[in-house]
Short mmCIF file of C-alpha atoms in Angstrom, two decimals:
data_model
loop_
_atom_site.label_atom_id
_atom_site.label_comp_id
_atom_site.label_asym_id
_atom_site.label_seq_id
_atom_site.Cartn_x
_atom_site.Cartn_y
_atom_site.Cartn_z
CA UNK A 122 -92.25 -47.66 21.49
CA UNK A 123 -93.22 -50.73 20.50
CA UNK A 124 -96.18 -49.38 17.88
CA UNK A 125 -93.76 -47.52 15.45
CA UNK A 126 -91.70 -50.98 13.52
CA UNK A 127 -95.45 -52.60 12.94
CA UNK A 128 -96.69 -49.66 12.16
CA UNK A 129 -93.83 -48.46 9.22
CA UNK A 130 -94.31 -51.73 8.16
CA UNK A 131 -97.51 -51.29 7.25
CA UNK A 132 -97.66 -48.01 5.78
CA UNK A 133 -94.33 -49.14 3.24
CA UNK A 134 -96.74 -51.77 1.09
CA UNK A 135 -96.12 -51.55 -2.24
CA UNK A 136 -94.87 -50.43 -5.15
CA UNK A 137 -96.98 -47.28 -8.12
CA UNK A 138 -99.70 -48.62 -8.94
CA UNK A 139 -99.97 -47.34 -12.66
CA UNK A 140 -96.31 -48.69 -12.55
CA UNK A 141 -97.10 -52.98 -12.26
CA UNK A 142 -100.80 -54.91 -11.87
CA UNK A 143 -100.58 -54.84 -8.37
CA UNK A 144 -99.97 -58.15 -6.41
CA UNK A 145 -103.78 -59.38 -4.81
CA UNK A 146 -101.98 -59.34 -1.26
CA UNK A 147 -100.09 -55.91 -1.65
CA UNK A 148 -103.43 -54.95 -3.16
CA UNK A 149 -105.22 -56.50 0.14
CA UNK A 150 -102.28 -54.12 2.00
CA UNK A 151 -103.12 -50.40 0.73
CA UNK A 152 -106.50 -50.88 0.58
CA UNK A 153 -105.84 -51.37 4.92
CA UNK A 154 -104.18 -48.42 4.89
CA UNK A 155 -106.31 -46.20 2.24
CA UNK A 156 -109.12 -47.57 4.64
CA UNK A 157 -107.84 -45.96 7.17
CA UNK A 158 -108.07 -42.70 6.53
CA UNK A 159 -110.87 -43.08 3.87
CA UNK A 160 -113.23 -41.51 6.77
CA UNK A 161 -113.99 -37.60 6.85
CA UNK A 162 -113.05 -37.70 11.26
CA UNK A 163 -110.27 -39.36 10.70
CA UNK A 164 -109.15 -37.33 7.67
CA UNK A 165 -109.87 -34.25 9.89
CA UNK A 166 -108.49 -35.12 13.25
CA UNK A 167 -104.27 -35.91 10.84
CA UNK A 168 -105.09 -32.63 9.59
CA UNK A 169 -105.58 -31.07 12.73
CA UNK A 170 -102.51 -32.88 14.07
CA UNK A 171 -100.14 -32.08 11.31
CA UNK A 172 -101.69 -27.80 11.67
CA UNK A 173 -100.40 -27.98 15.25
CA UNK A 174 -97.51 -25.71 15.66
CA UNK A 175 -95.97 -28.43 17.15
CA UNK A 176 -97.28 -30.81 14.86
CA UNK A 177 -98.62 -33.28 17.82
CA UNK A 178 -102.06 -33.50 19.41
CA UNK A 179 -103.27 -34.79 22.63
CA UNK A 180 -107.41 -35.99 22.36
CA UNK A 181 -108.04 -33.00 24.98
CA UNK A 182 -106.81 -30.80 22.00
CA UNK A 183 -109.38 -32.84 19.03
CA UNK A 184 -112.38 -33.41 20.42
CA UNK A 185 -113.93 -29.70 20.31
CA UNK A 186 -112.72 -29.07 16.91
CA UNK A 187 -113.99 -32.09 15.65
CA UNK A 188 -117.34 -31.96 17.48
CA UNK A 189 -117.16 -35.59 18.77
CA UNK A 190 -116.58 -37.31 21.89
CA UNK A 191 -113.22 -38.67 23.76
CA UNK A 192 -114.47 -42.15 23.66
CA UNK A 193 -115.19 -41.66 19.77
CA UNK A 194 -112.36 -39.47 18.64
CA UNK A 195 -110.24 -41.99 20.59
CA UNK A 196 -111.52 -45.30 18.66
CA UNK A 197 -110.42 -43.15 15.70
CA UNK A 198 -107.53 -42.24 16.44
CA UNK A 199 -106.56 -46.15 17.53
CA UNK A 200 -107.37 -47.35 13.93
CA UNK A 201 -104.83 -44.16 12.45
CA UNK A 202 -102.37 -45.70 14.83
CA UNK A 203 -102.59 -49.40 13.96
CA UNK A 204 -102.28 -48.09 10.37
CA UNK A 205 -99.19 -46.82 10.31
CA UNK A 206 -100.44 -43.30 10.15
CA UNK A 207 -99.35 -41.94 13.54
CA UNK A 208 -97.37 -41.85 16.31
CA UNK A 209 -98.53 -42.30 19.87
CA UNK A 210 -96.78 -41.62 22.87
CA UNK A 211 -98.36 -41.21 26.32
CA UNK A 212 -96.37 -38.40 28.41
CA UNK A 213 -98.47 -38.40 32.09
CA UNK A 214 -101.59 -38.88 31.61
CA UNK A 215 -102.05 -37.87 27.94
CA UNK A 216 -101.00 -40.13 24.61
CA UNK A 217 -100.00 -37.36 22.26
CA UNK A 218 -100.47 -38.11 18.71
CA UNK A 219 -98.15 -37.04 15.62
CA UNK A 220 -97.78 -38.08 11.92
CA UNK A 221 -95.55 -40.67 11.46
CA UNK A 222 -92.81 -39.25 9.23
CA UNK A 223 -93.37 -40.03 5.78
CA UNK A 224 -96.17 -42.63 5.93
CA UNK A 225 -98.27 -40.25 3.77
CA UNK A 226 -95.74 -39.49 1.72
CA UNK A 227 -95.53 -43.34 0.91
CA UNK A 228 -99.03 -43.58 0.65
CA UNK A 229 -99.14 -40.54 -2.18
CA UNK A 230 -96.33 -42.70 -3.67
CA UNK A 231 -98.56 -45.20 -4.06
CA UNK A 232 -101.18 -43.52 -6.08
CA UNK A 233 -99.24 -41.75 -8.34
CA UNK A 234 -95.17 -41.71 -8.42
CA UNK A 235 -93.33 -38.38 -8.21
CA UNK B 388 -118.75 -38.17 -21.95
CA UNK B 389 -121.81 -36.88 -19.46
CA UNK B 390 -119.60 -38.53 -16.27
CA UNK B 391 -116.16 -36.93 -16.65
CA UNK B 392 -117.68 -33.41 -16.20
CA UNK B 393 -118.88 -34.38 -11.97
CA UNK B 394 -116.10 -36.98 -11.94
CA UNK B 395 -113.29 -34.06 -12.58
CA UNK B 396 -115.37 -32.27 -9.52
CA UNK B 397 -115.43 -34.83 -7.33
CA UNK B 398 -111.40 -35.42 -7.99
CA UNK B 399 -110.87 -32.15 -8.03
CA UNK B 400 -111.05 -31.94 -3.93
CA UNK B 401 -109.14 -29.87 -1.17
CA UNK B 402 -106.02 -27.94 0.13
CA UNK B 403 -103.12 -30.68 0.75
CA UNK B 404 -104.89 -32.67 4.66
CA UNK B 405 -100.97 -31.00 5.94
CA UNK B 406 -101.31 -27.72 4.95
CA UNK B 407 -104.64 -26.64 6.86
CA UNK B 408 -106.84 -28.16 8.85
CA UNK B 409 -109.73 -29.43 6.41
CA UNK B 410 -113.35 -28.16 6.93
CA UNK B 411 -116.09 -31.10 7.37
CA UNK B 412 -117.16 -30.79 3.54
CA UNK B 413 -113.66 -31.44 2.10
CA UNK B 414 -113.06 -33.62 4.08
CA UNK B 415 -116.24 -35.84 3.07
CA UNK B 416 -115.70 -34.55 -0.17
CA UNK B 417 -111.79 -36.59 -0.24
CA UNK B 418 -113.10 -39.18 2.11
CA UNK B 419 -115.53 -40.82 -0.98
CA UNK B 420 -112.49 -40.37 -3.48
CA UNK B 421 -110.55 -42.38 -1.14
CA UNK B 422 -113.11 -44.94 -0.43
CA UNK B 423 -113.36 -45.46 -4.34
CA UNK B 424 -109.97 -47.30 -4.15
CA UNK B 425 -109.79 -48.27 -0.85
CA UNK B 426 -110.72 -51.93 -1.71
CA UNK B 427 -108.26 -54.61 -2.83
CA UNK B 428 -110.34 -55.25 -6.48
CA UNK B 429 -110.45 -51.94 -7.00
CA UNK B 430 -106.81 -50.62 -6.44
CA UNK B 431 -105.87 -54.08 -8.78
CA UNK B 432 -108.72 -52.83 -11.84
CA UNK B 433 -107.05 -49.18 -11.81
CA UNK B 434 -103.29 -50.81 -11.62
CA UNK B 435 -103.93 -53.37 -14.66
CA UNK B 436 -105.86 -50.63 -16.57
CA UNK B 437 -102.63 -48.30 -15.71
CA UNK B 438 -100.58 -51.38 -17.07
CA UNK B 439 -101.95 -51.80 -20.40
CA UNK B 440 -99.88 -50.54 -23.23
CA UNK B 441 -102.64 -48.17 -24.44
CA UNK B 442 -103.54 -47.18 -20.81
CA UNK B 443 -106.95 -48.90 -21.23
CA UNK B 444 -108.84 -52.01 -20.93
CA UNK B 445 -112.62 -53.31 -21.30
CA UNK B 446 -114.39 -55.28 -19.37
CA UNK B 447 -113.66 -58.19 -21.64
CA UNK B 448 -109.74 -57.65 -20.15
CA UNK B 449 -110.17 -57.47 -16.58
CA UNK B 450 -112.28 -60.46 -15.53
CA UNK B 451 -109.83 -63.21 -15.31
CA UNK B 452 -106.51 -61.38 -14.43
CA UNK B 453 -109.26 -60.51 -11.20
CA UNK B 454 -111.01 -63.58 -10.63
CA UNK B 455 -113.90 -62.57 -11.11
CA UNK B 456 -117.48 -62.47 -13.26
CA UNK B 457 -118.57 -59.68 -15.44
CA UNK B 458 -121.11 -57.88 -13.38
CA UNK B 459 -118.80 -57.73 -10.63
CA UNK B 460 -115.90 -55.86 -12.56
CA UNK B 461 -118.26 -53.63 -13.97
CA UNK B 462 -119.64 -52.85 -10.50
CA UNK B 463 -116.41 -52.11 -9.09
CA UNK B 464 -115.57 -50.05 -12.64
CA UNK B 465 -118.68 -48.46 -12.20
CA UNK B 466 -118.16 -46.65 -8.75
CA UNK B 467 -113.94 -45.71 -10.20
CA UNK B 468 -116.39 -43.77 -12.69
CA UNK B 469 -118.43 -41.78 -10.70
CA UNK B 470 -115.65 -41.04 -8.47
CA UNK B 471 -114.27 -39.63 -10.75
CA UNK B 472 -110.97 -42.07 -11.17
CA UNK B 473 -112.10 -44.19 -14.50
CA UNK B 474 -113.49 -42.43 -17.90
CA UNK B 475 -115.83 -44.73 -19.50
CA UNK B 476 -115.96 -44.90 -23.68
CA UNK B 477 -118.46 -47.10 -25.22
CA UNK B 478 -117.19 -48.10 -28.68
CA UNK B 479 -119.43 -51.04 -30.35
CA UNK B 480 -120.06 -53.23 -27.88
CA UNK B 481 -117.57 -53.39 -25.70
CA UNK B 482 -117.21 -50.40 -22.57
CA UNK B 483 -113.15 -49.20 -22.78
CA UNK B 484 -111.47 -47.99 -19.61
CA UNK B 485 -108.96 -45.50 -18.93
CA UNK B 486 -107.71 -43.53 -16.41
CA UNK B 487 -108.56 -40.53 -16.86
CA UNK B 488 -105.50 -37.80 -16.02
CA UNK B 489 -104.72 -36.29 -12.73
CA UNK B 490 -106.81 -37.74 -11.38
CA UNK B 491 -104.59 -39.87 -9.20
CA UNK B 492 -101.84 -37.64 -8.60
CA UNK B 493 -104.83 -34.89 -7.45
CA UNK B 494 -105.54 -37.53 -4.93
CA UNK B 495 -101.94 -38.33 -3.29
CA UNK B 496 -100.81 -34.66 -3.46
CA UNK B 497 -103.81 -34.04 -0.90
CA UNK B 498 -102.55 -36.69 1.19
CA UNK B 499 -98.70 -35.04 0.65
CA UNK B 500 -98.02 -32.20 -0.99
CA UNK B 501 -95.41 -31.95 -3.68
#
């Protein structure tokens, strides 16, 4: 449970980009979040997890669709967890990853207010 | 006027991330767009342009607020033009930059459908 707290804080960043001039601090925080998703494999991992029937996946479900080994996939997943996009839960031998509710919506709302 | 065409094509990328698994090609295209904005100075430039009264700015308006020289600011603006976020129009000695209508909204809609 521990990572969720910090992670939600990270993803909670910023007033919409177009509403007022972003401070340097907010810009740095939002850039960190965007950088985490601005990578083709990580975008595909988020997309694959979201399109699973139960909205979660373990590394074992993800290596084959992205055509990469488990260490590489785990590395990308860790970046997404650290950025507050994914939640990681260990169950038995595998860790299961799900999208933190609202994380992508909050990022989208900073890019363009709804 | 030439850059607008290619630029709109770039920004027109992809079905929403969470609707179906992104193809490698769509993921690469959307990652390129996100990378262009995933940088603190570029986020601030977009934000500063959007918060101008007439929604446009020349480099001369932007150097002081971001605390960087004109060549650096121009370099960042070019990346945003190439990514389809900004439109550049030369008028007299200055180039004026405005946000391409819908560009940020389209990127937001890929991250999280509305």
